[in-house]
């Protein structure tokens, strides 16, 4: 021991006094602990078994099951979300990984991989895939896509949203969304492509960056805040769309869960801003300077990014409001600037 | 009997979690026995002593935390991490019910339901101190906390503590020394700086873990 003996005695006396004065910690009711433990045990067994039971989805089995379901007819609803292999998909390199699924999710498991060539369908649910090239591809309800490759997605039905990342284009290949009416190519962006009118029209809404649509019907490009609708006859209608608000709410529902453990608050706010289209503002400069030093712990379950703020910010002594696409963060009276 | 060398408590926690996730039932039992009581006390103090609700919320917390334990990086102590998850569950519960917690302002009350210091009543002050001590014990590695209680509350001789810990006497003495230091550090941290309000607030945000870079740690 390097400490002087008297220091040890003083320290021991102090600890002894505190502990003796406090007594033993109160034991929670044994029945409550037993019930918690039993529930945890059941969950744990399920968790431990899960990898052997479902492991990675098997495209062939899913295809077979989907076929059977279709044959039965009444069983179609079982496959509200499904991934099916296509010929030649077996053994193909993964084109994407399933990040999250909201809604009924038979057949599409978070953590599963989707090989190039596979068809992914949603019915009553929404899903988020992480493309092998890094982009986030969200699928709305009632959508069917074929992941031809990590950079090529064929949209057969419904709508997809692509977020190619905050710093797109750096060495990564632009993602193409192919439709019957043309190919939509991103130039580092966030956008939605939706088939309308029984597939007779395609609408592109751009939230960030720029996209180009080229095809037999028409060629056009759009930038952030613009919307293009291309019809089979070749007509192109242009309009504007706010980059935040209800038009994008399904993409929030489909967003992968927020991982906050170990992140700083400014990282979380940047992610929320990206998902919502909001811009972040602070009530004062000192607060703006301090958010990078506030480290977060825990998790926010499956709360959507905008909802997560209601849980996270009060814990940091902060509050927020949203006005006209601006997320305004302020400090409560008890907030202390980190050292 | 083990010798004096003891792995870093955080590494022990990581190993315990890894064993449990790999399917070791004894690890699952140990984790539940070591951490659930402290988590329950944490929840109970924040829920105004409503034991039924505390049970429900702790049960939800641990079941939801299980699949995420694989991503727990050990940066915060396991109980701190679980408390952070529990705190989120509590917030979400109140949010879903669309009402404020029954207790007084959480920031003032803090993790363990302590009223602010400065109450004239001595008895109340003693109770506050006791709860602070108990919360500090809960944040220590479980065998540190048990060793301290055996030594200073139950007044067991070191020989018996060594037997209970399945250690040699010298190793048990070493554990007690480290446990005292860890206790003092933790206790000082939550007690210092502007009185109990700040300390408890900090604790409720997972500040029980010091960071060499001085960065602030907050749990939602």
Coordinates of C-alpha atoms in Angstrom, one line a residue:
Chain A
X1 CA 0.0 0.0 0.0
X2 CA 1.4 3.4 -0.9
X3 CA -1.0 5.3 1.3
X4 CA 0.0 6.3 4.8
X5 CA -1.5 4.1 7.5
X6 CA -3.5 6.9 9.0
X7 CA -5.1 7.6 5.6
X8 CA -6.2 4.0 5.4
X9 CA -7.7 4.1 8.9
X10 CA -9.5 7.4 8.2
X11 CA -10.8 6.1 4.9
X12 CA -11.9 2.8 6.5
X13 CA -13.6 4.6 9.4
X14 CA -15.5 6.9 7.1
X15 CA -16.7 4.0 5.0
X16 CA -17.5 2.0 8.1
X17 CA -19.5 4.9 9.6
X18 CA -21.5 5.4 6.4
X19 CA -22.3 1.8 5.9
X20 CA -23.1 1.1 9.5
X21 CA -25.4 4.0 9.6
X22 CA -27.2 3.1 6.4
X23 CA -27.6 -0.6 7.2
X24 CA -28.1 -3.3 4.6
X25 CA -29.8 -2.4 1.4
X26 CA -33.6 -3.1 1.5
X27 CA -34.4 -6.3 -0.4
X28 CA -37.1 -6.0 -3.0
X29 CA -40.1 -8.3 -2.5
X30 CA -39.0 -11.8 -3.3
X31 CA -42.2 -12.5 -5.3
X32 CA -41.6 -9.4 -7.5
X33 CA -38.0 -10.4 -8.2
X34 CA -39.1 -14.0 -9.0
X35 CA -41.7 -12.8 -11.5
X36 CA -39.2 -10.4 -13.1
X37 CA -36.6 -13.2 -13.3
X38 CA -39.1 -15.7 -14.7
X39 CA -40.1 -13.3 -17.5
X40 CA -36.5 -12.6 -18.2
X41 CA -35.7 -16.4 -18.3
X42 CA -38.5 -17.0 -20.8
X43 CA -37.2 -14.1 -22.9
X44 CA -33.6 -15.3 -22.6
X45 CA -34.5 -18.9 -23.7
X46 CA -36.3 -17.5 -26.7
X47 CA -33.3 -15.2 -27.5
X48 CA -30.8 -18.1 -27.2
X49 CA -32.9 -20.4 -29.3
X50 CA -33.6 -17.8 -32.0
X51 CA -30.4 -18.1 -34.0
X52 CA -30.8 -21.8 -34.5
X53 CA -34.4 -21.5 -35.4
X54 CA -34.5 -18.6 -37.8
X55 CA -30.9 -17.9 -38.4
X56 CA -30.7 -16.2 -41.7
X57 CA -33.7 -16.5 -43.9
X58 CA -33.5 -19.1 -46.6
X59 CA -34.7 -17.7 -49.9
X60 CA -35.7 -21.1 -51.2
X61 CA -37.8 -21.9 -48.2
X62 CA -39.4 -18.5 -48.3
X63 CA -40.1 -18.8 -52.0
X64 CA -41.6 -22.2 -51.4
X65 CA -43.6 -21.0 -48.5
X66 CA -44.8 -18.0 -50.5
X67 CA -45.8 -20.3 -53.3
X68 CA -47.8 -22.5 -50.9
X69 CA -49.4 -19.4 -49.4
X70 CA -50.4 -18.2 -52.8
X71 CA -51.8 -21.6 -53.7
X72 CA -53.9 -21.7 -50.5
X73 CA -55.2 -18.3 -51.4
X74 CA -56.6 -17.5 -48.0
X75 CA -53.1 -17.6 -46.6
X76 CA -51.8 -14.7 -48.6
X77 CA -52.0 -12.3 -45.7
X78 CA -49.4 -14.3 -43.8
X79 CA -46.9 -12.7 -46.1
X80 CA -47.4 -9.1 -45.3
X81 CA -43.7 -8.7 -45.7
X82 CA -41.7 -11.2 -47.7
X83 CA -38.4 -11.7 -49.4
X84 CA -38.3 -14.2 -52.2
X85 CA -35.3 -15.4 -54.2
X86 CA -35.3 -15.2 -57.9
X87 CA -33.7 -17.6 -60.3
X88 CA -30.0 -17.2 -60.0
X89 CA -30.3 -15.5 -56.6
X90 CA -28.9 -18.5 -54.7
X91 CA -25.4 -17.9 -53.5
X92 CA -25.4 -14.3 -54.8
X93 CA -23.5 -11.7 -52.7
X94 CA -25.7 -9.7 -50.3
X95 CA -27.1 -6.6 -51.9
X96 CA -28.6 -5.3 -48.6
X97 CA -29.2 -6.0 -45.0
X98 CA -32.6 -5.7 -43.3
X99 CA -32.2 -3.0 -40.7
X100 CA -35.7 -2.8 -39.3
X101 CA -39.3 -3.8 -40.0
X102 CA -42.4 -2.1 -38.6
X103 CA -45.7 -4.0 -38.9
X104 CA -46.3 -7.6 -39.5
X105 CA -43.0 -9.1 -40.6
X106 CA -43.3 -12.6 -41.7
X107 CA -40.4 -13.5 -43.8
X108 CA -38.4 -10.3 -43.4
X109 CA -36.2 -10.4 -40.3
X110 CA -34.1 -7.5 -39.0
X111 CA -30.5 -8.6 -39.4
X112 CA -31.2 -10.8 -42.3
X113 CA -29.4 -10.3 -45.6
X114 CA -31.0 -9.9 -49.1
X115 CA -29.0 -11.3 -52.0
X116 CA -28.7 -9.6 -55.3
X117 CA -31.6 -10.6 -57.5
X118 CA -34.0 -11.1 -54.6
X119 CA -37.5 -9.6 -54.6
X120 CA -38.6 -7.9 -51.4
X121 CA -42.3 -7.2 -50.8
X122 CA -44.1 -5.3 -48.1
X123 CA -47.9 -5.5 -47.6
X124 CA -49.0 -4.2 -44.3
X125 CA -45.6 -3.2 -43.0
X126 CA -42.7 -0.9 -43.8
X127 CA -39.1 -1.8 -43.9
X128 CA -35.6 -0.3 -44.0
X129 CA -32.7 -2.0 -45.8
X130 CA -29.1 -0.9 -45.7
X131 CA -27.7 -1.3 -49.2
X132 CA -24.2 -2.9 -49.5
X133 CA -23.0 0.5 -50.9
X134 CA -24.1 2.3 -47.7
X135 CA -27.4 3.9 -48.6
X136 CA -30.6 3.5 -46.6
X137 CA -33.5 2.2 -48.7
X138 CA -37.0 2.4 -47.1
X139 CA -40.0 0.5 -48.4
X140 CA -43.5 1.8 -47.9
X141 CA -46.5 -0.4 -47.4
X142 CA -47.6 -2.3 -50.5
X143 CA -44.2 -2.1 -52.2
X144 CA -42.4 -4.6 -54.3
X145 CA -38.8 -4.2 -55.4
X146 CA -36.1 -6.3 -56.9
X147 CA -32.6 -5.7 -55.6
X148 CA -30.8 -6.2 -58.8
X149 CA -27.6 -5.2 -57.2
X150 CA -26.5 -2.9 -54.3
X151 CA -26.7 0.0 -56.7
X152 CA -29.7 -1.0 -58.7
X153 CA -33.2 -1.3 -57.4
X154 CA -36.2 -2.1 -59.6
X155 CA -39.5 -0.7 -58.3
X156 CA -42.4 -2.8 -59.4
X157 CA -45.1 -1.4 -57.1
X158 CA -45.5 1.1 -54.2
X159 CA -42.8 3.6 -53.1
X160 CA -39.2 3.7 -51.9
X161 CA -37.2 6.3 -50.2
X162 CA -33.4 6.5 -50.6
X163 CA -31.0 8.2 -48.3
X164 CA -27.6 7.9 -49.8
X165 CA -25.9 9.5 -46.8
X166 CA -24.8 12.8 -45.5
X167 CA -21.7 12.8 -47.6
X168 CA -22.8 11.0 -50.7
X169 CA -20.9 10.3 -53.9
X170 CA -17.5 9.9 -52.4
X171 CA -16.3 6.9 -54.2
X172 CA -19.6 5.1 -54.0
X173 CA -21.7 4.3 -57.0
X174 CA -24.9 6.2 -57.5
X175 CA -28.0 4.2 -56.8
X176 CA -30.5 3.8 -59.6
X177 CA -34.2 3.2 -59.0
X178 CA -35.6 1.6 -62.2
X179 CA -39.2 1.9 -63.0
X180 CA -41.2 1.0 -66.1
X181 CA -41.3 4.7 -66.9
X182 CA -37.7 5.5 -66.4
X183 CA -34.6 5.3 -64.3
X184 CA -34.2 7.6 -61.4
X185 CA -30.6 8.3 -60.5
X186 CA -29.4 10.0 -57.4
X187 CA -26.7 12.5 -57.3
X188 CA -26.2 12.3 -53.5
X189 CA -29.5 12.8 -52.0
X190 CA -32.6 11.8 -50.1
X191 CA -35.7 11.2 -52.3
X192 CA -38.8 9.2 -52.7
X193 CA -39.9 7.4 -55.9
X194 CA -43.6 6.3 -56.0
X195 CA -45.5 4.5 -58.7
X196 CA -49.0 6.0 -59.1
X197 CA -52.0 5.3 -61.3
X198 CA -51.5 1.6 -61.4
X199 CA -48.0 2.1 -62.5
X200 CA -48.9 4.5 -65.3
X201 CA -47.1 7.4 -63.6
X202 CA -44.0 7.8 -61.5
X203 CA -43.5 10.6 -59.0
X204 CA -40.2 11.6 -57.6
X205 CA -39.9 13.9 -54.6
X206 CA -36.5 15.2 -53.7
X207 CA -35.6 16.1 -50.1
X208 CA -31.9 16.8 -50.5
X209 CA -29.4 16.9 -53.4
X210 CA -30.5 16.2 -56.9
X211 CA -32.0 13.3 -58.9
X212 CA -32.4 12.6 -62.6
X213 CA -35.0 10.6 -64.3
X214 CA -34.2 9.2 -67.7
X215 CA -36.3 6.9 -69.8
X216 CA -38.3 6.3 -72.9
X217 CA -41.1 8.5 -71.6
X218 CA -39.1 11.5 -70.5
X219 CA -35.9 12.9 -69.1
X220 CA -35.8 15.5 -66.4
X221 CA -34.0 16.4 -63.2
X222 CA -35.2 17.8 -59.9
X223 CA -33.5 19.3 -56.9
X224 CA -34.3 19.5 -53.2
X225 CA -37.9 20.7 -52.5
X226 CA -39.0 19.7 -56.1
X227 CA -41.4 17.0 -57.2
X228 CA -41.7 15.5 -60.7
X229 CA -44.5 13.3 -62.0
X230 CA -43.8 11.5 -65.2
X231 CA -46.7 9.8 -67.0
X232 CA -46.6 7.0 -69.5
X233 CA -47.4 9.4 -72.4
X234 CA -44.2 11.3 -71.7
X235 CA -45.7 14.3 -69.9
X236 CA -43.8 15.8 -67.0
X237 CA -45.5 17.7 -64.2
X238 CA -43.4 19.7 -61.9
X239 CA -44.3 20.9 -58.4
X240 CA -42.8 21.7 -55.1
X241 CA -42.8 19.8 -51.9
X242 CA -41.7 20.8 -48.4
X243 CA -38.6 18.8 -47.2
X244 CA -40.3 18.1 -43.9
X245 CA -43.8 17.3 -42.7
X246 CA -46.5 14.7 -43.3
X247 CA -45.4 13.8 -46.9
X248 CA -42.3 12.1 -45.4
X249 CA -43.9 10.6 -42.3
X250 CA -43.9 7.0 -43.6
X251 CA -40.1 7.2 -44.0
X252 CA -39.8 8.0 -40.3
X253 CA -42.0 5.0 -39.5
X254 CA -39.7 2.9 -41.6
X255 CA -36.5 4.4 -40.2
X256 CA -34.0 2.0 -38.5
X257 CA -33.9 2.2 -34.7
X258 CA -31.8 5.0 -33.3
X259 CA -28.7 3.7 -31.5
X260 CA -27.8 6.3 -28.9
X261 CA -25.5 4.4 -26.6
X262 CA -22.1 6.2 -26.6
X263 CA -23.2 8.8 -29.1
X264 CA -23.0 12.5 -28.4
X265 CA -26.1 14.7 -28.4
X266 CA -25.1 16.6 -31.5
X267 CA -24.8 13.3 -33.4
X268 CA -28.3 12.3 -32.3
X269 CA -29.7 15.7 -33.3
X270 CA -28.0 15.5 -36.7
X271 CA -29.5 12.1 -37.3
X272 CA -33.0 13.3 -36.2
X273 CA -32.6 16.3 -38.5
X274 CA -31.7 14.1 -41.4
X275 CA -34.6 11.8 -40.8
X276 CA -37.2 14.6 -40.4
X277 CA -35.9 17.3 -42.8
X278 CA -35.7 19.7 -39.9
X279 CA -32.8 22.1 -39.4
X280 CA -31.4 22.3 -35.9
X281 CA -31.1 25.6 -34.0
X282 CA -30.1 26.4 -30.5
X283 CA -31.4 29.1 -28.2
X284 CA -27.9 30.3 -27.5
X285 CA -24.3 29.8 -28.6
X286 CA -23.1 28.3 -25.3
X287 CA -25.7 25.5 -25.7
X288 CA -24.7 25.0 -29.4
X289 CA -21.1 24.7 -28.3
X290 CA -21.8 22.2 -25.5
X291 CA -24.0 19.5 -27.3
X292 CA -21.0 17.8 -28.7
X293 CA -19.8 17.1 -25.2
X294 CA -23.0 15.5 -23.9
X295 CA -22.7 11.7 -24.2
X296 CA -25.8 9.6 -24.3
X297 CA -26.4 6.2 -22.7
X298 CA -29.2 3.8 -22.8
X299 CA -31.6 3.1 -25.6
X300 CA -34.9 4.5 -26.9
X301 CA -36.5 1.3 -28.0
X302 CA -38.3 1.6 -31.2
X303 CA -39.3 5.2 -30.9
X304 CA -39.2 7.1 -34.2
X305 CA -36.5 9.7 -34.4
X306 CA -38.8 12.6 -33.6
X307 CA -40.4 10.8 -30.7
X308 CA -37.0 9.9 -29.3
X309 CA -36.3 13.6 -28.6
X310 CA -39.2 13.6 -26.1
X311 CA -37.3 11.0 -24.1
X312 CA -33.7 12.0 -24.6
X313 CA -33.7 15.7 -24.3
X314 CA -35.4 16.0 -20.8
X315 CA -32.7 13.6 -19.5
X316 CA -30.1 16.1 -20.6
X317 CA -31.8 19.0 -19.0
X318 CA -32.9 20.3 -22.4
X319 CA -36.2 20.9 -24.2
X320 CA -37.3 21.4 -27.8
X321 CA -40.0 22.7 -30.1
X322 CA -40.5 22.5 -33.8
X323 CA -41.6 25.5 -35.7
X324 CA -41.7 25.7 -39.5
X325 CA -39.2 22.9 -40.1
X326 CA -36.8 24.2 -37.4
X327 CA -36.0 22.0 -34.4
X328 CA -35.2 24.6 -31.7
X329 CA -33.3 23.2 -28.7
X330 CA -33.2 25.1 -25.4
X331 CA -31.9 24.5 -21.9
X332 CA -34.0 24.1 -18.8
X333 CA -33.0 26.0 -15.7
X334 CA -31.2 22.9 -14.3
X335 CA -29.0 22.5 -17.3
X336 CA -25.3 22.7 -16.6
X337 CA -22.8 23.3 -19.4
X338 CA -20.4 20.4 -19.4
X339 CA -16.9 21.0 -18.1
Chain B
X1 CA -9.6 -20.8 -3.7
X2 CA -8.6 -18.0 -6.1
X3 CA -5.4 -16.0 -5.7
X4 CA -5.2 -12.2 -5.3
X5 CA -5.3 -11.3 -9.0
X6 CA -8.7 -10.1 -10.0
X7 CA -9.8 -9.1 -13.5
X8 CA -11.1 -5.6 -14.1
X9 CA -14.8 -5.6 -12.8
X10 CA -15.9 -4.3 -16.1
X11 CA -14.3 -7.2 -18.0
X12 CA -16.0 -9.5 -15.6
X13 CA -19.3 -8.0 -16.4
X14 CA -18.6 -8.2 -20.1
X15 CA -17.6 -11.9 -19.7
X16 CA -20.8 -12.6 -17.7
X17 CA -23.0 -11.0 -20.4
X18 CA -21.1 -12.9 -23.2
X19 CA -21.6 -16.2 -21.4
X20 CA -25.3 -15.5 -20.9
X21 CA -25.8 -14.5 -24.5
X22 CA -24.0 -17.7 -25.6
X23 CA -26.6 -19.7 -23.7
X24 CA -25.0 -20.3 -20.3
X25 CA -28.0 -20.5 -17.9
X26 CA -25.9 -20.1 -14.8
X27 CA -24.7 -16.7 -16.2
X28 CA -28.3 -15.7 -16.8
X29 CA -29.1 -16.6 -13.2
X30 CA -26.1 -14.7 -11.9
X31 CA -26.9 -11.6 -13.9
X32 CA -30.5 -11.6 -12.7
X33 CA -29.5 -12.2 -9.0
X34 CA -26.7 -9.6 -9.1
X35 CA -28.4 -6.8 -11.0
X36 CA -32.1 -7.0 -10.8
X37 CA -32.4 -6.0 -7.1
X38 CA -30.5 -2.8 -7.7
X39 CA -32.5 -2.1 -10.8
X40 CA -35.7 -2.6 -8.8
X41 CA -34.6 -0.2 -6.1
X42 CA -33.7 2.3 -8.8
X43 CA -37.2 2.0 -10.3
X44 CA -39.0 2.0 -7.0
X45 CA -37.4 5.2 -5.9
X46 CA -38.5 6.9 -9.1
X47 CA -42.0 5.6 -9.0
X48 CA -43.0 6.9 -5.6
X49 CA -42.7 3.5 -4.0
X50 CA -45.3 1.9 -6.3
X51 CA -44.0 -1.7 -6.2
X52 CA -46.4 -3.1 -8.7
X53 CA -45.4 -0.5 -11.3
X54 CA -41.7 -0.9 -10.4
X55 CA -42.0 -4.7 -11.1
X56 CA -43.8 -4.1 -14.4
X57 CA -41.3 -1.5 -15.6
X58 CA -38.2 -3.5 -14.5
X59 CA -39.6 -6.6 -16.2
X60 CA -40.1 -4.6 -19.4
X61 CA -36.7 -3.1 -19.1
X62 CA -34.8 -6.3 -18.7
X63 CA -36.7 -8.1 -21.4
X64 CA -36.2 -5.3 -23.9
X65 CA -32.6 -4.8 -22.9
X66 CA -31.8 -8.5 -23.5
X67 CA -31.4 -8.4 -27.3
X68 CA -29.5 -5.1 -27.0
X69 CA -27.0 -6.5 -24.5
X70 CA -24.9 -7.7 -27.4
X71 CA -24.2 -4.1 -28.3
X72 CA -23.4 -3.0 -24.8
X73 CA -19.8 -1.9 -25.1
X74 CA -19.0 -1.8 -21.4
X75 CA -18.3 1.9 -21.5
X76 CA -20.7 2.3 -18.7
X77 CA -21.1 -0.2 -15.9
X78 CA -23.8 -2.8 -16.5
X79 CA -26.1 -1.5 -13.9
X80 CA -25.7 2.1 -15.1
X81 CA -26.6 0.9 -18.5
X82 CA -29.6 -1.0 -17.3
X83 CA -30.7 2.0 -15.2
X84 CA -30.5 4.1 -18.3
X85 CA -32.7 1.7 -20.1
X86 CA -35.0 1.6 -17.1
X87 CA -35.2 5.4 -17.0
X88 CA -36.2 5.4 -20.6
X89 CA -39.0 2.9 -19.8
X90 CA -40.2 5.1 -17.0
X91 CA -40.2 8.1 -19.2
X92 CA -42.0 6.3 -21.9
X93 CA -44.5 4.9 -19.4
X94 CA -45.4 8.4 -18.3
X95 CA -45.4 9.7 -21.8
X96 CA -47.8 7.0 -22.9
X97 CA -50.0 7.8 -19.9
X98 CA -49.7 11.4 -20.8
X99 CA -49.0 12.5 -17.3
X100 CA -46.1 13.7 -15.3
X101 CA -44.4 11.4 -12.8
X102 CA -46.2 11.3 -9.4
X103 CA -43.0 12.2 -7.7
X104 CA -41.6 15.7 -7.4
X105 CA -39.5 17.1 -10.2
X106 CA -37.2 14.4 -11.3
X107 CA -34.2 16.6 -11.7
X108 CA -34.5 17.7 -8.1
X109 CA -35.3 14.3 -6.8
X110 CA -32.7 12.4 -8.7
X111 CA -32.1 8.8 -9.3
X112 CA -32.9 7.5 -5.9
X113 CA -35.7 9.6 -4.9
X114 CA -33.8 11.7 -2.5
X115 CA -35.3 15.0 -1.5
X116 CA -32.8 17.8 -1.7
X117 CA -30.4 18.1 1.3
X118 CA -30.9 20.7 3.9
X119 CA -34.0 19.3 5.5
X120 CA -33.9 20.3 9.2
X121 CA -35.2 17.0 10.3
X122 CA -32.3 14.8 11.4
X123 CA -34.1 11.6 10.9
X124 CA -34.9 12.6 7.3
X125 CA -31.3 13.5 6.7
X126 CA -30.2 10.1 8.0
X127 CA -32.7 8.4 5.7
X128 CA -31.4 10.4 2.8
X129 CA -27.8 9.4 3.6
X130 CA -28.9 5.8 3.8
X131 CA -30.5 5.9 0.4
X132 CA -27.4 7.5 -1.0
X133 CA -25.2 4.8 0.5
X134 CA -27.5 2.1 -0.9
X135 CA -27.6 3.6 -4.3
X136 CA -23.8 3.9 -4.3
X137 CA -23.5 0.2 -3.3
X138 CA -25.8 -0.8 -6.1
X139 CA -23.4 0.9 -8.6
X140 CA -20.4 -1.0 -7.4
X141 CA -19.5 -4.4 -8.8
X142 CA -21.8 -6.8 -6.9
X143 CA -19.1 -8.7 -5.1
X144 CA -17.6 -5.4 -3.9
X145 CA -21.0 -4.3 -2.5
X146 CA -21.6 -7.6 -0.8
X147 CA -18.1 -7.6 0.7
X148 CA -18.6 -4.2 2.2
X149 CA -22.0 -5.1 3.6
X150 CA -20.6 -8.2 5.2
X151 CA -17.7 -6.4 6.7
X152 CA -19.3 -3.1 7.9
X153 CA -23.0 -4.0 8.3
X154 CA -23.0 -7.6 9.4
X155 CA -19.5 -7.2 11.0
X156 CA -18.3 -10.6 9.7
X157 CA -14.6 -11.4 10.2
X158 CA -12.4 -11.3 7.1
X159 CA -11.9 -15.0 7.3
X160 CA -15.6 -15.6 6.8
X161 CA -15.9 -13.0 4.0
X162 CA -13.0 -14.8 2.3
X163 CA -14.9 -18.1 2.6
X164 CA -18.0 -16.6 1.2
X165 CA -16.1 -15.1 -1.7
X166 CA -14.1 -18.3 -2.2
X167 CA -10.9 -16.4 -1.8
X168 CA -7.8 -16.6 0.3
X169 CA -7.8 -14.2 3.2
X170 CA -5.2 -11.9 1.6
X171 CA -7.3 -11.8 -1.6
X172 CA -10.4 -11.0 0.4
X173 CA -8.5 -8.1 2.2
X174 CA -7.5 -6.8 -1.2
X175 CA -11.1 -6.9 -2.5
X176 CA -12.2 -5.0 0.6
X177 CA -9.6 -2.4 0.0
X178 CA -10.6 -1.9 -3.6
X179 CA -14.2 -2.0 -2.7
X180 CA -13.8 0.8 -0.1
X181 CA -11.9 2.9 -2.6
X182 CA -14.6 2.3 -5.2
X183 CA -17.3 3.1 -2.7
X184 CA -15.6 6.3 -1.7
X185 CA -15.1 7.4 -5.2
X186 CA -18.6 6.7 -6.2
X187 CA -20.1 8.2 -3.1
X188 CA -17.9 11.3 -3.3
X189 CA -18.9 11.8 -6.9
X190 CA -22.6 11.7 -6.2
X191 CA -22.3 13.9 -3.1
X192 CA -20.0 16.6 -4.5
X193 CA -20.8 19.8 -6.3
X194 CA -23.7 21.9 -5.3
X195 CA -25.2 19.4 -2.9
X196 CA -27.4 16.4 -3.4
X197 CA -29.5 17.9 -6.1
X198 CA -26.7 18.1 -8.6
X199 CA -25.1 14.9 -7.4
X200 CA -28.3 12.9 -7.7
X201 CA -29.2 14.6 -11.0
X202 CA -25.8 13.5 -12.3
X203 CA -26.3 10.0 -11.0
X204 CA -29.7 9.8 -12.6
X205 CA -28.0 10.6 -15.9
X206 CA -25.5 7.9 -15.6
X207 CA -22.7 10.1 -14.4
X208 CA -21.5 7.6 -11.9
X209 CA -18.8 6.7 -14.3
X210 CA -16.0 9.2 -14.4
X211 CA -14.5 9.9 -17.8
X212 CA -10.9 10.9 -18.2
X213 CA -11.8 13.2 -21.1
X214 CA -14.1 15.1 -18.8
X215 CA -17.0 14.6 -21.2
X216 CA -20.4 14.7 -19.7
X217 CA -22.5 11.5 -19.8
X218 CA -26.2 11.7 -19.9
X219 CA -28.8 9.1 -20.0
X220 CA -32.2 10.0 -21.4

